[in-house]
């Protein structure tokens, strides 16, 4: 019989550390890596171009940036939930975005996923911390979800067949939408069933995004039922190519045939069964299939050039096998967003399991025959009609079932939204008992119309930016803390001039000034006033420094201030401010790199080279970042060392 139980997974792990204390006023730092240039956009099909242009993020609000991790790993016990029947054992990490860490096929002893042997956060999520491996559930906007390293609510629920089912759910804050992921193993099934639902409880429509990302060993052939794919690389283009053999004669169904990191979004014909598979040289591997609403399928590969290999090492341990990703999403490409009508939902069912195909056919040169062989074996193992029937049974009989045994708790933000909006969300309760210190001031605003100020001498709490909260802030008594939060909500809404006015009013009366000065500095920089921005960043740092605050705020403000001073040619003041940072902050890789930039601005390239030679690691280096190579080129004409090679596109 199927069982669901708690467990502990022990891995070498780098602690997540504290969140960045500064409000995330800007768009994701890596957004450019997923952009499309204007010329390409004009040539795309109209519906695709419309989806790409739908509701781009202007900021990460209200989510915090997560950049407090490092690169030192020690054994850590991670809370896990194991779903198991006689055929499969599934290990889920509820505290880390509900990631499926392992999908083990017991009869053959095969692991169907790429299991990362370490937990190493890296700056790939929209808001920072993310890690590779397993199956992840991406909701929100183009990229890895802000919940990548966050806890989800988890509980057992009756499955459609009467056995136990694991439900994961949370309130996604970028788009203000609740969602759920239900995982179950029918008795004697070789396939894990996953029912997903995204709900829009509001009257207004909302942009919706979903991609299930599945890490598999890269020494595989990836097959999908398509003859063409949309290719997206880090050159910001999007062009349609034949598959598997592209115009240059390369068989792109093998990830190791690619030289640079790239996405291939398969163009599945209407009416075609949705599936994607990754098979080894013996024809064995993983297949993922779904009901029709999950339209898109994708291959992501790192490539064989130095940058892609370095990223593979960065995300795990040197000497371990590499991985690729096969993915499934609501749209044709990850650059698009769909519109979810008010008081409506998107729901579908996915299935994951082993597949055995004839290697002579599935790995042969005849693409049509290879696809037909895989699809025939999939139909024999799990008929399309069975997937559709399982979806109907889940949606009509189990999706709304109330949780029985709570296994893990997520955040209190969903409870706050339910308290404010009075939403009825059968199956995904957000009880008031989950409200915590971050939500308490907002519950008080909801109850009394007054936002309580923070404790004397401390900075403001976590922001909220949705329109109903903004309306309440506009009518609340206008003390500095309320004006600060109102300005953040106005900034999120696109009313930047009014946001600046709110922050300026608050600054006249504020005791703790650095949060407001930081916001005004960002506004200055965005409005094309870099000199004034640098002065305000510097003033914010000094205000916090005078209060003998912690290293977390000092590091965040100092990093911004030094970079802003360097950008305006003020190397002397940048040096002075950098020297005032705590010793343990200046020892971090990101600040060693800032020291190199200061040395170059001072005309001391030899000393800058010495810092490179001594070695450092910028733990939160962004996906697609090329800054290390660019600064190295200012120091020397020598080739960039492998340790600093993270470029993901052709030179």
XYZ file of C-alpha atoms in Angstrom, residues 341-635:
295
model
C -9.383 35.531 -15.329
C -10.744 36.800 -12.044
C -12.248 34.129 -9.772
C -10.992 31.420 -12.152
C -8.296 28.747 -12.043
C -5.801 26.794 -14.106
C -5.487 23.109 -13.238
C -3.910 20.040 -14.811
C -2.334 16.687 -13.999
C 1.246 15.558 -14.574
C 2.719 12.057 -14.368
C 6.367 11.074 -13.873
C 7.757 7.576 -14.266
C 10.255 5.197 -15.868
C 10.322 4.469 -19.580
C 12.059 1.674 -21.470
C 12.370 2.023 -25.249
C 14.201 0.178 -27.994
C 17.605 1.923 -28.048
C 18.178 1.139 -31.709
C 15.020 3.080 -32.566
C 14.700 5.668 -29.805
C 18.342 6.668 -30.170
C 18.460 6.242 -33.948
C 18.708 8.800 -36.710
C 15.045 8.519 -37.734
C 13.440 11.183 -35.518
C 9.870 10.270 -36.441
C 10.507 6.598 -35.648
C 12.261 7.489 -32.374
C 9.323 9.636 -31.257
C 6.804 6.993 -32.283
C 8.677 4.317 -30.339
C 8.792 6.428 -27.186
C 5.154 7.468 -27.490
C 4.090 3.877 -28.114
C 5.926 2.667 -25.017
C 4.436 5.536 -23.004
C 0.936 4.641 -24.191
C 1.498 1.019 -23.180
C 2.806 2.025 -19.747
C 0.345 4.870 -19.083
C -2.432 5.457 -21.634
C -3.375 9.030 -22.419
C -6.956 8.213 -21.450
C -5.766 7.069 -18.023
C -4.068 10.430 -17.420
C -7.221 12.309 -18.414
C -9.339 10.049 -16.166
C -6.946 10.548 -13.255
C -7.194 14.317 -13.687
C -11.004 14.180 -13.632
C -11.025 11.971 -10.533
C -8.583 14.295 -8.756
C -10.243 17.568 -9.733
C -13.782 16.414 -8.957
C -13.115 14.227 -5.939
C -9.865 15.217 -4.232
C -8.615 18.692 -5.130
C -10.995 20.354 -2.657
C -10.556 17.752 0.099
C -9.476 19.268 3.377
C -6.042 18.360 4.781
C -5.967 15.655 7.445
C -2.519 15.501 9.064
C -0.371 18.639 8.860
C 3.246 17.776 8.074
C 4.851 21.212 7.581
C 3.937 24.899 7.776
C 4.600 27.590 5.188
C 4.391 31.353 5.664
C 1.638 33.405 7.257
C 1.093 35.640 4.200
C -1.724 33.501 2.858
C -3.521 33.639 6.198
C -3.265 37.422 6.150
C -4.728 37.630 2.640
C -7.591 35.284 3.539
C -8.261 37.341 6.656
C -8.409 40.520 4.590
C -10.301 39.194 1.567
C -12.521 36.565 3.183
C -11.631 34.116 0.402
C -13.072 30.607 0.335
C -10.308 28.277 -0.851
C -11.450 24.676 -0.310
C -8.556 22.311 0.172
C -5.921 24.942 0.925
C -6.601 26.459 4.335
C -4.525 29.380 5.515
C -5.383 29.437 9.237
C -4.750 32.440 11.460
C -2.508 30.244 13.586
C 0.155 30.572 10.877
C 0.377 34.374 11.251
C 3.754 35.453 12.609
C 5.680 38.595 13.558
C 6.008 39.751 9.936
C 2.239 39.722 9.490
C 1.278 41.140 12.893
C 1.573 44.874 12.040
C -0.568 44.329 8.944
C -3.218 42.478 10.905
C -3.293 45.470 13.249
C -3.734 47.815 10.273
C -6.590 45.648 9.061
C -8.216 45.636 12.505
C -7.715 49.263 13.556
C -6.765 51.248 10.458
C -3.426 52.135 12.048
C -0.082 50.567 11.102
C 1.933 50.209 14.317
C 5.417 51.736 14.148
C 8.441 49.440 14.485
C 10.252 49.159 17.786
C 12.242 52.278 18.653
C 15.527 52.471 16.771
C 14.768 49.591 14.394
C 14.059 49.557 10.692
C 10.643 48.921 9.125
C 9.168 45.464 8.724
C 8.269 43.465 5.634
C 6.227 45.380 3.024
C 2.890 44.659 1.376
C 2.026 46.218 -1.965
C -1.302 44.881 -3.280
C -3.929 47.507 -4.072
C -6.161 46.840 -1.009
C -3.214 47.302 1.336
C -2.153 50.440 -0.508
C -5.651 51.835 -0.043
C -5.478 51.177 3.703
C -2.068 52.847 3.955
C -3.395 55.936 2.187
C -6.076 56.415 4.853
C -3.933 55.446 7.862
C -2.323 58.110 10.087
C 0.705 59.395 8.203
C 3.658 58.642 10.498
C 7.115 57.944 8.972
C 6.719 54.156 9.000
C 3.349 54.323 7.270
C 4.662 56.795 4.693
C 7.626 54.482 4.032
C 5.337 51.511 3.359
C 2.930 53.656 1.335
C 5.819 54.790 -0.848
C 6.838 51.181 -1.471
C 3.283 50.265 -2.473
C 3.088 53.309 -4.766
C 6.436 52.404 -6.334
C 5.179 48.877 -7.007
C 2.048 50.307 -8.653
C 4.179 52.389 -11.020
C 3.423 55.735 -9.362
C 7.059 56.540 -8.735
C 6.699 60.300 -8.391
C 4.151 59.875 -5.617
C 6.357 57.251 -3.964
C 9.230 59.744 -3.822
C 6.932 62.335 -2.268
C 5.836 59.845 0.406
C 9.436 58.968 1.250
C 10.496 62.619 1.345
C 7.651 63.451 3.744
C 8.641 60.546 5.974
C 12.304 61.537 5.944
C 11.562 64.914 7.582
C 10.275 63.198 10.734
C 11.995 59.816 10.751
C 14.311 58.773 13.555
C 15.738 55.851 11.549
C 16.554 57.362 8.165
C 18.513 54.706 6.253
C 15.500 52.808 4.806
C 14.062 56.018 3.349
C 17.426 57.248 2.089
C 17.967 53.905 0.397
C 14.591 54.117 -1.364
C 15.249 57.672 -2.494
C 18.703 56.661 -3.741
C 17.202 53.895 -5.879
C 14.655 56.368 -7.235
C 17.429 58.825 -8.094
C 19.390 56.162 -9.926
C 16.325 54.981 -11.832
C 15.540 58.592 -12.804
C 19.037 59.200 -14.183
C 20.615 61.073 -11.257
C 23.587 58.841 -10.337
C 25.521 61.505 -8.398
C 22.618 62.265 -6.073
C 21.916 58.552 -5.767
C 25.509 57.923 -4.657
C 25.256 60.642 -2.026
C 22.051 59.183 -0.643
C 23.433 55.639 -0.588
C 26.432 57.003 1.313
C 24.197 58.909 3.710
C 22.056 55.803 4.307
C 25.172 53.824 5.197
C 26.316 56.532 7.604
C 22.899 56.691 9.289
C 22.946 52.958 9.929
C 26.616 53.075 10.987
C 25.800 55.695 13.627
C 23.291 53.305 15.168
C 25.802 50.486 15.592
C 23.501 48.172 13.687
C 24.232 44.646 12.566
C 26.528 43.455 9.806
C 23.614 42.358 7.613
C 22.341 45.904 7.030
C 25.878 47.299 6.884
C 26.824 44.814 4.165
C 23.706 45.488 2.098
C 23.999 49.278 2.280
C 27.775 49.264 1.927
C 27.702 47.168 -1.219
C 25.211 49.538 -2.824
C 27.063 52.653 -1.711
C 30.522 51.544 -2.856
C 29.214 50.531 -6.282
C 27.335 53.839 -6.657
C 30.382 55.889 -5.667
C 32.582 54.011 -8.134
C 30.005 54.518 -10.885
C 30.292 58.284 -10.395
C 34.095 58.384 -10.273
C 34.463 58.842 -6.507
C 37.091 56.203 -5.815
C 38.435 57.940 -2.711
C 35.076 58.001 -0.967
C 34.396 54.431 -2.102
C 37.687 53.351 -0.508
C 36.875 55.186 2.714
C 33.429 53.634 2.986
C 34.706 50.136 2.121
C 37.298 50.452 4.911
C 34.546 51.226 7.443
C 32.795 47.922 6.811
C 33.193 45.186 9.438
C 36.210 42.935 8.866
C 34.082 39.839 8.334
C 32.077 41.647 5.642
C 35.191 42.838 3.774
C 36.489 39.252 3.786
C 33.529 38.012 1.707
C 34.042 37.346 -1.976
C 31.643 40.052 -3.141
C 33.580 42.673 -1.179
C 36.963 41.341 -2.310
C 35.671 41.933 -5.816
C 34.591 45.458 -4.853
C 38.145 46.001 -3.599
C 39.456 45.052 -7.052
C 37.178 47.629 -8.639
C 38.347 50.261 -6.159
C 41.995 49.439 -6.884
C 41.417 49.770 -10.617
C 39.674 53.121 -10.106
C 42.729 54.209 -8.093
C 45.052 53.208 -10.942
C 46.566 50.199 -9.123
C 46.079 47.264 -11.534
C 48.966 45.251 -10.072
C 47.325 45.138 -6.649
C 43.975 44.340 -8.283
C 45.619 41.403 -10.038
C 47.005 40.220 -6.689
C 43.478 39.961 -5.284
C 42.435 37.873 -8.294
C 45.500 35.666 -7.825
C 44.759 35.169 -4.121
C 41.332 33.833 -5.070
C 37.783 34.680 -4.047
C 34.229 33.511 -4.726
C 31.233 35.822 -5.154
C 28.614 33.537 -3.626
C 25.629 35.382 -5.130
C 26.985 35.732 -8.663
C 23.982 36.033 -10.982
C 23.022 33.681 -13.787
C 24.399 35.123 -17.006
C 26.745 37.496 -15.158
C 29.853 38.509 -17.120
C 31.223 41.098 -14.718
C 34.154 38.962 -13.505
C 35.456 38.561 -17.051
C 34.905 42.233 -17.841
C 36.902 43.407 -14.827
C 39.628 40.807 -15.444
C 40.035 42.286 -18.931
C 40.743 45.676 -17.309
C 43.561 44.072 -15.332
